[in-house]
Amino acid sequence: MSAHCQLTGRRPGFGKSVSHSHRRTSRRFDPNIQRKRYWLASEGRHVRLTLSAKGIKTVDTIGIEAAVARIRARGDKV
């Protein structure tokens, strides 16, 4: 599963792990990605979205119809 949110666009961040001896190695900070299924009443079907935790809260606030409209406006297929 790709580690990016379809709604907010959050992607992994990159940085360094620093050990006790201060040796630095590369690491990746992944967003909290979940696959969630919503009922899209206007189309009479379910849609499955890959969302971050923040994206799920945004859908709860603005509604699934507005969220799908935002995703489609960016050019992503739903």
CSV table of N, CA, C and O in Angstrom, one decimal:
chain,number,residue,atom,x,y,z
A,1,MET,N,0.8,-1.2,0.0
A,1,MET,CA,0.0,0.0,0.0
A,1,MET,C,0.9,1.2,0.0
A,1,MET,O,1.8,1.3,0.8
A,2,SER,N,0.6,2.2,-0.8
A,2,SER,CA,1.3,3.4,-1.0
A,2,SER,C,1.1,4.2,0.3
A,2,SER,O,0.0,4.4,0.8
A,3,ALA,N,2.2,4.8,0.8
A,3,ALA,CA,2.1,5.5,2.1
A,3,ALA,C,1.8,7.0,1.8
A,3,ALA,O,2.5,7.9,2.2
A,4,HIS,N,0.6,7.3,1.2
A,4,HIS,CA,0.2,8.7,1.1
A,4,HIS,C,-1.3,8.8,1.2
A,4,HIS,O,-2.0,7.8,0.8
A,5,CYS,N,-1.8,9.9,1.7
A,5,CYS,CA,-3.2,10.1,1.9
A,5,CYS,C,-3.8,10.7,0.7
A,5,CYS,O,-3.3,11.7,0.1
A,6,GLN,N,-5.0,10.2,0.2
A,6,GLN,CA,-5.6,10.7,-1.0
A,6,GLN,C,-6.3,12.0,-0.8
A,6,GLN,O,-6.4,12.8,-1.7
A,7,LEU,N,-6.6,12.4,0.5
A,7,LEU,CA,-7.3,13.6,0.7
A,7,LEU,C,-6.3,14.7,1.1
A,7,LEU,O,-6.4,15.8,0.5
A,8,THR,N,-5.5,14.5,2.1
A,8,THR,CA,-4.6,15.6,2.5
A,8,THR,C,-3.3,15.6,1.8
A,8,THR,O,-2.6,16.6,1.9
A,9,GLY,N,-2.9,14.5,1.1
A,9,GLY,CA,-1.7,14.5,0.4
A,9,GLY,C,-0.4,14.2,1.2
A,9,GLY,O,0.7,14.3,0.8
A,10,ARG,N,-0.6,13.8,2.5
A,10,ARG,CA,0.5,13.5,3.4
A,10,ARG,C,1.3,12.4,2.8
A,10,ARG,O,0.7,11.3,2.5
A,11,ARG,N,2.6,12.5,2.8
A,11,ARG,CA,3.5,11.5,2.4
A,11,ARG,C,4.6,11.2,3.4
A,11,ARG,O,4.7,12.0,4.4
A,12,PRO,N,5.4,10.2,3.3
A,12,PRO,CA,6.5,10.0,4.3
A,12,PRO,C,7.5,11.1,4.3
A,12,PRO,O,7.8,11.7,3.3
A,13,GLY,N,7.9,11.4,5.6
A,13,GLY,CA,9.0,12.3,5.7
A,13,GLY,C,10.3,11.5,5.9
A,13,GLY,O,10.3,10.3,6.3
A,14,PHE,N,11.4,12.1,5.6
A,14,PHE,CA,12.7,11.4,5.8
A,14,PHE,C,13.6,12.2,6.7
A,14,PHE,O,13.6,13.4,6.8
A,15,GLY,N,14.4,11.4,7.4
A,15,GLY,CA,15.3,12.0,8.4
A,15,GLY,C,16.4,11.0,8.8
A,15,GLY,O,16.7,10.1,8.0
A,16,LYS,N,16.9,11.2,10.0
A,16,LYS,CA,18.0,10.4,10.5
A,16,LYS,C,17.6,9.8,11.8
A,16,LYS,O,17.0,10.5,12.7
A,17,SER,N,18.0,8.5,12.0
A,17,SER,CA,18.0,7.9,13.4
A,17,SER,C,19.3,8.2,14.0
A,17,SER,O,20.4,8.1,13.3
A,18,VAL,N,19.4,8.6,15.3
A,18,VAL,CA,20.6,9.0,15.9
A,18,VAL,C,20.8,8.0,17.1
A,18,VAL,O,20.0,8.0,18.0
A,19,SER,N,21.8,7.2,17.0
A,19,SER,CA,22.0,6.2,18.1
A,19,SER,C,22.7,6.8,19.3
A,19,SER,O,23.0,8.0,19.3
A,20,HIS,N,22.9,6.0,20.3
A,20,HIS,CA,23.5,6.5,21.5
A,20,HIS,C,24.9,7.1,21.3
A,20,HIS,O,25.3,8.0,21.9
A,21,SER,N,25.6,6.5,20.3
A,21,SER,CA,27.0,6.9,20.0
A,21,SER,C,26.9,8.1,18.9
A,21,SER,O,28.0,8.5,18.4
A,22,HIS,N,25.7,8.5,18.6
A,22,HIS,CA,25.5,9.6,17.6
A,22,HIS,C,25.8,9.2,16.2
A,22,HIS,O,26.0,10.1,15.4
A,23,ARG,N,25.9,7.9,15.9
A,23,ARG,CA,26.0,7.5,14.5
A,23,ARG,C,24.6,7.7,13.9
A,23,ARG,O,23.6,7.3,14.4
A,24,ARG,N,24.6,8.3,12.7
A,24,ARG,CA,23.3,8.6,12.0
A,24,ARG,C,23.1,7.7,10.9
A,24,ARG,O,23.9,7.5,10.0
A,25,THR,N,21.9,7.2,10.8
A,25,THR,CA,21.4,6.3,9.7
A,25,THR,C,20.1,6.9,9.2
A,25,THR,O,19.3,7.4,10.0
A,26,SER,N,19.8,6.7,7.9
A,26,SER,CA,18.6,7.2,7.3
A,26,SER,C,17.4,6.4,7.9
A,26,SER,O,17.4,5.2,8.1
A,27,ARG,N,16.3,7.1,8.0
A,27,ARG,CA,15.0,6.5,8.4
A,27,ARG,C,13.9,7.2,7.7
A,27,ARG,O,14.1,8.2,7.1
A,28,ARG,N,12.7,6.7,7.8
A,28,ARG,CA,11.5,7.2,7.2
A,28,ARG,C,10.4,7.3,8.2
A,28,ARG,O,10.1,6.4,8.9
A,29,PHE,N,9.7,8.5,8.2
A,29,PHE,CA,8.6,8.7,9.1
A,29,PHE,C,7.3,8.6,8.3
A,29,PHE,O,7.0,9.4,7.5
A,30,ASP,N,6.6,7.4,8.5
A,30,ASP,CA,5.4,7.2,7.7
A,30,ASP,C,4.2,7.8,8.3
A,30,ASP,O,4.1,7.8,9.6
A,31,PRO,N,3.3,8.4,7.6
A,31,PRO,CA,2.0,8.9,8.1
A,31,PRO,C,1.1,7.7,8.5
A,31,PRO,O,1.3,6.5,8.1
A,32,ASN,N,0.2,7.9,9.4
A,32,ASN,CA,-0.7,6.9,9.9
A,32,ASN,C,-1.8,6.6,8.9
A,32,ASN,O,-2.8,7.3,8.9
A,33,ILE,N,-1.5,5.7,7.9
A,33,ILE,CA,-2.4,5.5,6.8
A,33,ILE,C,-3.3,4.3,7.1
A,33,ILE,O,-2.9,3.3,7.6
A,34,GLN,N,-4.6,4.5,6.8
A,34,GLN,CA,-5.7,3.5,7.0
A,34,GLN,C,-6.5,3.4,5.7
A,34,GLN,O,-6.6,4.4,5.0
A,35,ARG,N,-7.0,2.2,5.4
A,35,ARG,CA,-7.9,2.1,4.3
A,35,ARG,C,-9.3,2.0,4.9
A,35,ARG,O,-9.6,1.2,5.8
A,36,LYS,N,-10.2,2.9,4.4
A,36,LYS,CA,-11.5,3.1,5.0
A,36,LYS,C,-12.6,3.1,3.9
A,36,LYS,O,-12.3,3.7,2.8
A,37,ARG,N,-13.7,2.5,4.2
A,37,ARG,CA,-14.7,2.3,3.2
A,37,ARG,C,-15.9,3.2,3.6
A,37,ARG,O,-16.4,3.2,4.7
A,38,TYR,N,-16.4,4.1,2.7
A,38,TYR,CA,-17.5,5.0,2.9
A,38,TYR,C,-18.6,4.7,1.9
A,38,TYR,O,-18.3,4.4,0.8
A,39,TRP,N,-19.8,5.0,2.3
A,39,TRP,CA,-21.0,4.9,1.5
A,39,TRP,C,-21.1,6.3,0.8
A,39,TRP,O,-21.3,7.3,1.4
A,40,LEU,N,-21.1,6.3,-0.6
A,40,LEU,CA,-21.3,7.5,-1.4
A,40,LEU,C,-22.7,7.5,-1.9
A,40,LEU,O,-23.0,6.8,-2.9
A,41,ALA,N,-23.6,8.2,-1.2
A,41,ALA,CA,-25.0,8.1,-1.5
A,41,ALA,C,-25.4,8.6,-2.9
A,41,ALA,O,-26.3,8.1,-3.5
A,42,SER,N,-24.7,9.6,-3.3
A,42,SER,CA,-25.0,10.2,-4.6
A,42,SER,C,-24.8,9.3,-5.8
A,42,SER,O,-25.4,9.4,-6.8
A,43,GLU,N,-23.8,8.3,-5.6
A,43,GLU,CA,-23.6,7.4,-6.7
A,43,GLU,C,-24.1,6.0,-6.3
A,43,GLU,O,-24.0,5.1,-7.2
A,44,GLY,N,-24.7,5.8,-5.1
A,44,GLY,CA,-25.3,4.5,-4.7
A,44,GLY,C,-24.2,3.4,-4.6
A,44,GLY,O,-24.5,2.3,-4.9
A,45,ARG,N,-23.0,3.7,-4.2
A,45,ARG,CA,-22.0,2.7,-4.0
A,45,ARG,C,-21.0,3.1,-2.9
A,45,ARG,O,-21.0,4.2,-2.4
A,46,HIS,N,-20.2,2.1,-2.5
A,46,HIS,CA,-19.2,2.3,-1.6
A,46,HIS,C,-17.9,2.7,-2.3
A,46,HIS,O,-17.6,2.3,-3.4
A,47,VAL,N,-17.1,3.6,-1.6
A,47,VAL,CA,-15.8,3.9,-2.1
A,47,VAL,C,-14.8,3.6,-1.0
A,47,VAL,O,-15.0,3.7,0.2
A,48,ARG,N,-13.6,3.1,-1.4
A,48,ARG,CA,-12.6,2.7,-0.5
A,48,ARG,C,-11.5,3.7,-0.7
A,48,ARG,O,-10.9,3.9,-1.7
A,49,LEU,N,-11.1,4.5,0.4
A,49,LEU,CA,-10.1,5.5,0.3
A,49,LEU,C,-8.9,5.2,1.2
A,49,LEU,O,-9.1,4.5,2.3
A,50,THR,N,-7.8,5.6,0.8
A,50,THR,CA,-6.6,5.5,1.6
A,50,THR,C,-6.3,6.8,2.3
A,50,THR,O,-5.9,7.8,1.6
A,51,LEU,N,-6.5,6.9,3.6
A,51,LEU,CA,-6.5,8.1,4.3
A,51,LEU,C,-5.6,8.1,5.5
A,51,LEU,O,-5.4,7.0,6.1
A,52,SER,N,-5.0,9.2,5.8
A,52,SER,CA,-4.3,9.4,7.1
A,52,SER,C,-5.3,9.6,8.2
A,52,SER,O,-6.5,9.8,7.9
A,53,ALA,N,-4.9,9.5,9.4
A,53,ALA,CA,-5.8,9.7,10.5
A,53,ALA,C,-6.4,11.1,10.5
A,53,ALA,O,-7.5,11.3,10.7
A,54,LYS,N,-5.6,12.1,10.1
A,54,LYS,CA,-6.0,13.5,9.9
A,54,LYS,C,-7.1,13.5,8.7
A,54,LYS,O,-8.1,14.3,8.8
A,55,GLY,N,-6.9,12.7,7.7
A,55,GLY,CA,-7.8,12.7,6.6
A,55,GLY,C,-9.2,12.1,7.0
A,55,GLY,O,-10.2,12.6,6.5
A,56,ILE,N,-9.2,11.1,7.9
A,56,ILE,CA,-10.4,10.5,8.4
A,56,ILE,C,-11.2,11.6,9.2
A,56,ILE,O,-12.4,11.7,9.0
A,57,LYS,N,-10.5,12.4,10.0
A,57,LYS,CA,-11.1,13.4,10.8
A,57,LYS,C,-11.7,14.5,9.9
A,57,LYS,O,-12.7,15.1,10.1
A,58,THR,N,-11.0,14.8,8.8
A,58,THR,CA,-11.5,15.8,7.8
A,58,THR,C,-12.7,15.3,7.1
A,58,THR,O,-13.7,16.1,7.0
A,59,VAL,N,-12.8,14.0,6.8
A,59,VAL,CA,-14.0,13.5,6.2
A,59,VAL,C,-15.2,13.6,7.2
A,59,VAL,O,-16.3,13.9,6.8
A,60,ASP,N,-14.9,13.3,8.5
A,60,ASP,CA,-16.0,13.4,9.5
A,60,ASP,C,-16.5,14.9,9.6
A,60,ASP,O,-17.6,15.1,9.9
A,61,THR,N,-15.6,15.9,9.3
A,61,THR,CA,-16.0,17.3,9.5
A,61,THR,C,-16.7,17.8,8.2
A,61,THR,O,-17.8,18.3,8.3
A,62,ILE,N,-16.2,17.5,7.0
A,62,ILE,CA,-16.7,18.1,5.8
A,62,ILE,C,-17.7,17.2,5.1
A,62,ILE,O,-18.5,17.6,4.2
A,63,GLY,N,-17.7,15.9,5.4
A,63,GLY,CA,-18.6,15.0,4.8
A,63,GLY,C,-17.9,14.3,3.6
A,63,GLY,O,-17.0,14.8,3.0
A,64,ILE,N,-18.4,13.1,3.3
A,64,ILE,CA,-17.8,12.2,2.3
A,64,ILE,C,-18.0,12.8,0.9
A,64,ILE,O,-17.1,12.7,0.0
A,65,GLU,N,-19.1,13.5,0.6
A,65,GLU,CA,-19.4,14.0,-0.7
A,65,GLU,C,-18.3,15.1,-1.0
A,65,GLU,O,-17.8,15.2,-2.1
A,66,ALA,N,-18.1,16.0,-0.1
A,66,ALA,CA,-17.1,17.1,-0.3
A,66,ALA,C,-15.7,16.6,-0.4
A,66,ALA,O,-14.9,17.1,-1.1
A,67,ALA,N,-15.4,15.5,0.4
A,67,ALA,CA,-14.1,15.0,0.4
A,67,ALA,C,-13.8,14.3,-1.0
A,67,ALA,O,-12.7,14.5,-1.5
A,68,VAL,N,-14.7,13.6,-1.5
A,68,VAL,CA,-14.6,13.0,-2.8
A,68,VAL,C,-14.5,14.0,-3.9
A,68,VAL,O,-13.7,13.9,-4.8
A,69,ALA,N,-15.2,15.1,-3.7
A,69,ALA,CA,-15.1,16.2,-4.7
A,69,ALA,C,-13.7,16.8,-4.7
A,69,ALA,O,-13.1,17.1,-5.7
A,70,ARG,N,-13.1,17.0,-3.5
A,70,ARG,CA,-11.7,17.5,-3.4
A,70,ARG,C,-10.7,16.5,-4.0
A,70,ARG,O,-9.8,17.0,-4.7
A,71,ILE,N,-10.9,15.2,-3.8
A,71,ILE,CA,-10.0,14.2,-4.4
A,71,ILE,C,-10.1,14.3,-5.9
A,71,ILE,O,-9.0,14.2,-6.6
A,72,ARG,N,-11.3,14.3,-6.4
A,72,ARG,CA,-11.5,14.4,-7.9
A,72,ARG,C,-10.9,15.7,-8.5
A,72,ARG,O,-10.5,15.7,-9.6
A,73,ALA,N,-11.0,16.8,-7.7
A,73,ALA,CA,-10.6,18.1,-8.2
A,73,ALA,C,-9.0,18.0,-8.4
A,73,ALA,O,-8.5,18.7,-9.3
A,74,ARG,N,-8.4,17.2,-7.6
A,74,ARG,CA,-6.9,17.1,-7.7
A,74,ARG,C,-6.5,16.2,-8.9
A,74,ARG,O,-5.4,16.1,-9.3
A,75,GLY,N,-7.5,15.4,-9.4
A,75,GLY,CA,-7.3,14.6,-10.6
A,75,GLY,C,-7.1,13.1,-10.2
A,75,GLY,O,-6.9,12.3,-11.1
A,76,ASP,N,-7.3,12.8,-9.0
A,76,ASP,CA,-7.2,11.3,-8.6
A,76,ASP,C,-8.6,10.6,-8.9
A,76,ASP,O,-9.6,11.2,-8.8
A,77,LYS,N,-8.5,9.4,-9.2
A,77,LYS,CA,-9.6,8.6,-9.5
A,77,LYS,C,-10.2,8.0,-8.2
A,77,LYS,O,-9.5,7.5,-7.4
A,78,VAL,N,-11.5,8.0,-8.1
A,78,VAL,CA,-12.2,7.4,-6.9
A,78,VAL,C,-13.2,6.4,-7.4
A,78,VAL,O,-14.0,6.7,-8.3
